[in-house]
PDB file of C-alpha atoms in Angstrom:
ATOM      1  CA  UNK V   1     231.803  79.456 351.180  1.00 93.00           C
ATOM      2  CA  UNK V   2     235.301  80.551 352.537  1.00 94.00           C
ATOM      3  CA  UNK V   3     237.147  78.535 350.232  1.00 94.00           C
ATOM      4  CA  UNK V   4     234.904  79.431 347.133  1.00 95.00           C
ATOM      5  CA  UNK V   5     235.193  82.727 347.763  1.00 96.00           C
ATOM      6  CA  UNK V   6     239.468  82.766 348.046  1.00 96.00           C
ATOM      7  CA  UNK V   7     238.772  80.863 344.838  1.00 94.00           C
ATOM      8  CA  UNK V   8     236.516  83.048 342.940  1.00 94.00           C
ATOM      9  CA  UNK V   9     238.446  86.385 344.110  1.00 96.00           C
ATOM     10  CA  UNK V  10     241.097  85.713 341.487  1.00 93.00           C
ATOM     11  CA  UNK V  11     238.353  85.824 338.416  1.00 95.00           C
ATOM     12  CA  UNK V  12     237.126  89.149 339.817  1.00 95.00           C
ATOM     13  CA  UNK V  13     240.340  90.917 339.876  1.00 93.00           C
ATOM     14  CA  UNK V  14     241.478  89.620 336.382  1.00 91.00           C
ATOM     15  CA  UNK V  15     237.918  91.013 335.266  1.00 94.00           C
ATOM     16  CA  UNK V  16     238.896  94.442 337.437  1.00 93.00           C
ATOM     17  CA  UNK V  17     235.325  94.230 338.952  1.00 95.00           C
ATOM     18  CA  UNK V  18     237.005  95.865 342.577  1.00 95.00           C
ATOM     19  CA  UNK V  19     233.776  97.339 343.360  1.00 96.00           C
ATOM     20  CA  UNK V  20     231.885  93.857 343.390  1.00 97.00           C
ATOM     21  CA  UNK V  21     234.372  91.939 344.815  1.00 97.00           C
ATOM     22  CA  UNK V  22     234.806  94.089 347.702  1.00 97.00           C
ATOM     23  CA  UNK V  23     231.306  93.849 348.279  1.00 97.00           C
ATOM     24  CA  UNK V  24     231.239  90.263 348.462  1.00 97.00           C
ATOM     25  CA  UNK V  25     234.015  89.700 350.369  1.00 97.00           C
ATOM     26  CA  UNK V  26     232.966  92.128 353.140  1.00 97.00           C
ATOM     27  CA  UNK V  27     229.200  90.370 352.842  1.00 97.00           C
ATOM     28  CA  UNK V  28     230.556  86.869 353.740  1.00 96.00           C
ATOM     29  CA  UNK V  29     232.840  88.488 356.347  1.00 95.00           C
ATOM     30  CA  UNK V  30     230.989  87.285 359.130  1.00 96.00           C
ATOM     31  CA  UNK V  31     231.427  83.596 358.113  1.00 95.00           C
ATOM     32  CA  UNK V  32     235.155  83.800 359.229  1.00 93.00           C
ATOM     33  CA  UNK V  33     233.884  83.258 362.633  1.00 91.00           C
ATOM     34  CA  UNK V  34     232.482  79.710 361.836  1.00 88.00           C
ATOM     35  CA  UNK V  35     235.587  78.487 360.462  1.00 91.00           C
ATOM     36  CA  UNK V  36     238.842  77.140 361.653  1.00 94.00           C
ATOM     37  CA  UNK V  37     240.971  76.639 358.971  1.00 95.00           C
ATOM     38  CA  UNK V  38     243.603  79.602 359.299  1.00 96.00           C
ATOM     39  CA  UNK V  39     244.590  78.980 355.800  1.00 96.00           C
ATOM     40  CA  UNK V  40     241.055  79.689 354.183  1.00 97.00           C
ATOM     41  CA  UNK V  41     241.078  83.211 356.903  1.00 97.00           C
ATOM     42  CA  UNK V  42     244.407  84.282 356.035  1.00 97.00           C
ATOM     43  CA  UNK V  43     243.742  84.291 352.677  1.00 97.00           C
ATOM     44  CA  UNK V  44     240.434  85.817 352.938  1.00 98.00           C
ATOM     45  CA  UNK V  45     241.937  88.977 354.548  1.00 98.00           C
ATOM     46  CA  UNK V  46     245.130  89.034 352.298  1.00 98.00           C
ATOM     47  CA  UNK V  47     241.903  89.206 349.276  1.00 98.00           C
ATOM     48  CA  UNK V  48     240.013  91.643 351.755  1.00 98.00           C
ATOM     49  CA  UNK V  49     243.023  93.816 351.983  1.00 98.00           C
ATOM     50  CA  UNK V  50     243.936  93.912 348.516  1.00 97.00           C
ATOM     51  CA  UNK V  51     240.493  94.906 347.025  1.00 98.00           C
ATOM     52  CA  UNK V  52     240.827  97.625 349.726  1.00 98.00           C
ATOM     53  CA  UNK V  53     244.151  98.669 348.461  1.00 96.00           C
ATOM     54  CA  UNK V  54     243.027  98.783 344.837  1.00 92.00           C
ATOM     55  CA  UNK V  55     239.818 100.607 345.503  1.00 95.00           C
ATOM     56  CA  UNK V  56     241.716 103.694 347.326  1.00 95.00           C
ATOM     57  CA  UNK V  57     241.332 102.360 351.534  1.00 97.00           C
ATOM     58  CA  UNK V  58     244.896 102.214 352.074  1.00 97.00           C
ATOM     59  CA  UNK V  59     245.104 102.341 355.867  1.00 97.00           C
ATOM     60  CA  UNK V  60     242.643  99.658 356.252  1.00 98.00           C
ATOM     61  CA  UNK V  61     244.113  97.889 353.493  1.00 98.00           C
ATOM     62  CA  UNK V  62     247.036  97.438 355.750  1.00 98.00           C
ATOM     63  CA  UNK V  63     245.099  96.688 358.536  1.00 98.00           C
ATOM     64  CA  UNK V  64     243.708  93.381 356.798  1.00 98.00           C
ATOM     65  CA  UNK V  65     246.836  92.514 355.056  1.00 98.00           C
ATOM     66  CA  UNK V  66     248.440  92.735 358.348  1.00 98.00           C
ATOM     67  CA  UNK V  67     246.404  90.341 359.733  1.00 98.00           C
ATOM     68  CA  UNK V  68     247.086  87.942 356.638  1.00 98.00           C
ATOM     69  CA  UNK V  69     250.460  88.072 357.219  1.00 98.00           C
ATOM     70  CA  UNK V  70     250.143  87.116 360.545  1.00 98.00           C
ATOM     71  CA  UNK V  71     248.167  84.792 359.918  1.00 98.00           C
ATOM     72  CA  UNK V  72     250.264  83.592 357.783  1.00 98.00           C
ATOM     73  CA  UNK V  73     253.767  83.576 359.745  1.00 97.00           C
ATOM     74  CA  UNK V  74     251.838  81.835 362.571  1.00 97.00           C
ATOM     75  CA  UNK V  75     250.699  78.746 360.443  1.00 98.00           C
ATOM     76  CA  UNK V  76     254.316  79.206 358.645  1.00 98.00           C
ATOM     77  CA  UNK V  77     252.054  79.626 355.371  1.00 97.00           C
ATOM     78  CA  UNK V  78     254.331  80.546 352.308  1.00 97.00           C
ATOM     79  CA  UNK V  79     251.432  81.062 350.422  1.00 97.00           C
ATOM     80  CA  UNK V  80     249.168  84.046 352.729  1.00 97.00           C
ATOM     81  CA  UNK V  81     252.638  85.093 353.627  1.00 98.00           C
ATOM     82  CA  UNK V  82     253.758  85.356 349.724  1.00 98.00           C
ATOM     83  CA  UNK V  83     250.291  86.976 348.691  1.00 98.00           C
ATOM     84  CA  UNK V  84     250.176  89.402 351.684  1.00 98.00           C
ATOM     85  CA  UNK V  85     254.092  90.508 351.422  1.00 98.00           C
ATOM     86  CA  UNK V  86     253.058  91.069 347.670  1.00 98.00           C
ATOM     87  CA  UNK V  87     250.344  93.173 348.052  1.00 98.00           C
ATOM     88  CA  UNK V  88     252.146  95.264 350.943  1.00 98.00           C
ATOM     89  CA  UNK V  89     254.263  95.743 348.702  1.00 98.00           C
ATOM     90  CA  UNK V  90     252.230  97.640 346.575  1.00 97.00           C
ATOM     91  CA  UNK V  91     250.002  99.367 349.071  1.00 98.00           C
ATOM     92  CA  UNK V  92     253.440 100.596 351.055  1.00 97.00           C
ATOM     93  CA  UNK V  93     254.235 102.282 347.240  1.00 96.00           C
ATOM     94  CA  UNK V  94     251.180 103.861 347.459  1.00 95.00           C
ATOM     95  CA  UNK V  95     251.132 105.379 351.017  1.00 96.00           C
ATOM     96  CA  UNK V  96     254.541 106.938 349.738  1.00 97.00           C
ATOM     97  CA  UNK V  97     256.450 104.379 351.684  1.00 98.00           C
ATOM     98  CA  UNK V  98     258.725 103.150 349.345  1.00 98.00           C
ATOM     99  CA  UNK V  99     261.651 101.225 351.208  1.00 97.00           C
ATOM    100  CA  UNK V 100     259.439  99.331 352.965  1.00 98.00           C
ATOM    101  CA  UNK V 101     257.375  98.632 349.894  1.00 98.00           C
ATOM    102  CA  UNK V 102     260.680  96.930 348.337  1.00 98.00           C
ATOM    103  CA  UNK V 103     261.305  95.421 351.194  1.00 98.00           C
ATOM    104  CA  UNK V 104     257.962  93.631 351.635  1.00 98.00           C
ATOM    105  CA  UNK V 105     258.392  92.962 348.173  1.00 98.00           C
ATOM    106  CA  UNK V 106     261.975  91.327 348.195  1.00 98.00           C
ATOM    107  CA  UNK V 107     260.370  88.944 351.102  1.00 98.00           C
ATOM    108  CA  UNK V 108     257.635  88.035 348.707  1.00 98.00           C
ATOM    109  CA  UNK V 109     259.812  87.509 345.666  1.00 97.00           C
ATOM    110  CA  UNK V 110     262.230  85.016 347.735  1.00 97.00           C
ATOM    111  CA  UNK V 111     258.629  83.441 348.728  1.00 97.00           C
ATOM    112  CA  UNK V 112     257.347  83.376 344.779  1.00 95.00           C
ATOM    113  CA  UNK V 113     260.637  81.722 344.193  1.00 94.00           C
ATOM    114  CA  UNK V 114     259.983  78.713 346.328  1.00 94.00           C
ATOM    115  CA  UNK V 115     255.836  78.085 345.351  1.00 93.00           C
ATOM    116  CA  UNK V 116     255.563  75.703 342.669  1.00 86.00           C
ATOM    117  CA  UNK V 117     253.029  76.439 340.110  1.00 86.00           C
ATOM    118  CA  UNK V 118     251.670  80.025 341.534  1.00 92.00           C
ATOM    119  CA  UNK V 119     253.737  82.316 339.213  1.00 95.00           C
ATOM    120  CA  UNK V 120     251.927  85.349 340.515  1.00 95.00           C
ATOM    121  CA  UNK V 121     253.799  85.928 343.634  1.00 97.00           C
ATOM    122  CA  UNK V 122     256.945  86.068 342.152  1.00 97.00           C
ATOM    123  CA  UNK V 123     256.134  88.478 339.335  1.00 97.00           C
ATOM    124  CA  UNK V 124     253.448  90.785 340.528  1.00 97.00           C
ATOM    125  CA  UNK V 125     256.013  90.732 344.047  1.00 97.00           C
ATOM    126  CA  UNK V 126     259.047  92.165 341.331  1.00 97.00           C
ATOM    127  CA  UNK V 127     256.519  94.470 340.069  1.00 97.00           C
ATOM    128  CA  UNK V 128     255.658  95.729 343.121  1.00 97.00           C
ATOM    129  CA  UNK V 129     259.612  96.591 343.719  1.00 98.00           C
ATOM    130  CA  UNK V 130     259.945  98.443 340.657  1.00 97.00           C
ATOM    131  CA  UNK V 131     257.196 100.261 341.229  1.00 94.00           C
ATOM    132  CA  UNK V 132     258.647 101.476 343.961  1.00 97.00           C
ATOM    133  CA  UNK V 133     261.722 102.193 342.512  1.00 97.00           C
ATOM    134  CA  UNK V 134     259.718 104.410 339.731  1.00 93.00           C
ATOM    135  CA  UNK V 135     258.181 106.431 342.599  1.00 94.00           C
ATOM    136  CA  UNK V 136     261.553 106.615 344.185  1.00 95.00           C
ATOM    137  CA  UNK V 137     263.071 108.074 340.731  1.00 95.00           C
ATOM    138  CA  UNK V 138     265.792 104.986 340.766  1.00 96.00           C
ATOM    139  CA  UNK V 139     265.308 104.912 336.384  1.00 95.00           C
ATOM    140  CA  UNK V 140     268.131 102.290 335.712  1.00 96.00           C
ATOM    141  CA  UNK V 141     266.416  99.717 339.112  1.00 96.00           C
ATOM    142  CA  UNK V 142     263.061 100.389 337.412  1.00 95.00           C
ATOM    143  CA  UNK V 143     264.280  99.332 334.480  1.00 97.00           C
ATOM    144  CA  UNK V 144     266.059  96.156 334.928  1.00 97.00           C
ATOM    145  CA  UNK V 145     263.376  95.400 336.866  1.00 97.00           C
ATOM    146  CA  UNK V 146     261.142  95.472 333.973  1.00 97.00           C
ATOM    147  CA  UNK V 147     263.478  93.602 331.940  1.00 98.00           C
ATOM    148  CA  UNK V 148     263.749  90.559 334.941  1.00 97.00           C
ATOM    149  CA  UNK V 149     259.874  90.389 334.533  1.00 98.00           C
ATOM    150  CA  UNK V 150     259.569  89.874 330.408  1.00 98.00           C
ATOM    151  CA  UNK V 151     262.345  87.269 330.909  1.00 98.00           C
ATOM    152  CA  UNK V 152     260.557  85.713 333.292  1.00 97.00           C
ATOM    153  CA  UNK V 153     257.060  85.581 331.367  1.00 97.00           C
ATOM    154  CA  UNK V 154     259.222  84.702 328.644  1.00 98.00           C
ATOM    155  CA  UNK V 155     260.572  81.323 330.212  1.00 96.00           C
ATOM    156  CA  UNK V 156     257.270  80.651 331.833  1.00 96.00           C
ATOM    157  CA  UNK V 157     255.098  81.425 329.108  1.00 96.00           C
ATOM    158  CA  UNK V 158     253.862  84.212 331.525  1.00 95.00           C
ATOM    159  CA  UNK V 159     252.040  86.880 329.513  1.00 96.00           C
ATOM    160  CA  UNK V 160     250.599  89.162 332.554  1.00 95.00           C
ATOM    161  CA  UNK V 161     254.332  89.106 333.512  1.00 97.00           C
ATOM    162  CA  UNK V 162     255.701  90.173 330.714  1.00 98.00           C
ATOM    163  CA  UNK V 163     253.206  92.804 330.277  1.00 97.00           C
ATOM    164  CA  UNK V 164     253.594  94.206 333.996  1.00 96.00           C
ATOM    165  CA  UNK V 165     257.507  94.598 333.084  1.00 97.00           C
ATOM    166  CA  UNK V 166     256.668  96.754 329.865  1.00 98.00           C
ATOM    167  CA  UNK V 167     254.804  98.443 332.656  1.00 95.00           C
ATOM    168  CA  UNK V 168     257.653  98.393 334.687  1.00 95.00           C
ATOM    169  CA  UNK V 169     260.113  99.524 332.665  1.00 95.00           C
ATOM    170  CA  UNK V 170     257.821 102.706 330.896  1.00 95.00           C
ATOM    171  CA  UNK V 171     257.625 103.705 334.086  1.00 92.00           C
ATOM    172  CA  UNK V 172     261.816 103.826 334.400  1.00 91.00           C
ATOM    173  CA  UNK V 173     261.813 105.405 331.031  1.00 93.00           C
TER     174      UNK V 173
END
């Protein structure tokens, strides 16, 4: 249920349902305990932490994306340590914590560089540091941040990427 549940988290967030998937994830909470696969738990919490991020629970956002990435650096997972970096990135922006935001996200950009076939990291990690930048009032970073994200979705055929760097780069304009 676990695995289905990592698996169906993506559909809910491209839908921007927040409010339902956070209340499924924290209903099927309690199955963590059955499992042992630290891959299907770290990337539980680094989905539990990022619906929390996105639906205004910042400091126990962190708490659960913590625990992803820990989970993560302790089965030397690239991919819970990509996905968590990422989202700390973000959440870090948004608790006004900006140079640790970009560094998080650098971390996870290096990591999106290296998984095969899981564009998201790498992008939506790049966002995350312009973001940043925007809240920072660094224009011209913001900017060519922006513009490394619609090459990107460019090469890759990447359309969310190349729409997150118009993003980006309104928001250095």
């Amino acid at each position: 249920v676990i695995d289905i549940l990592n698996r169906w988290a993506i559909v809910f967030y491209y839908k921007g349902t927040f409010r339902d998937l956070e209340e499924l994830l924290f209903s099927h909470e309690y199955l963590i305990a059955n499992i042992t696969d630290k891959e299907k738990i770290g990337m539980f919490y680094a989905w539990q932490g990022f619906v929390l991020e996105f639906r205004g629970q910042y400091l126990k956002a962190r708490e659960y994306l913590e625990k992803a990435l820990e989970t993560g650096k302790e089965i030397k997972s690239k991919k819970i340590t990509g996905y968590a970096c990422t989202w700390l990135s973000w959440l870090y922006g948004d608790l006004g914590l900006f140079k640790k935001g970009i560094e998080y996200g650098q971390k996870a950009n290096d990591i999106g560089k290296e998984l095969k076939g899981d564009h998201y990291v790498y992008f939506k990690s790049l966002a995350g540091i312009g973001v940043n930048y925007f809240w920072m009032g660094h224009a011209s970073e913001g900017i060519k941040t922006g513009e490394k994200l619609i090459q990107y979705g460019n090469k890759h055929s990447q359309t969310r990427s190349i729409a997150i760097g118009h993003f980006t780069k309104a928001g250095g304009y």
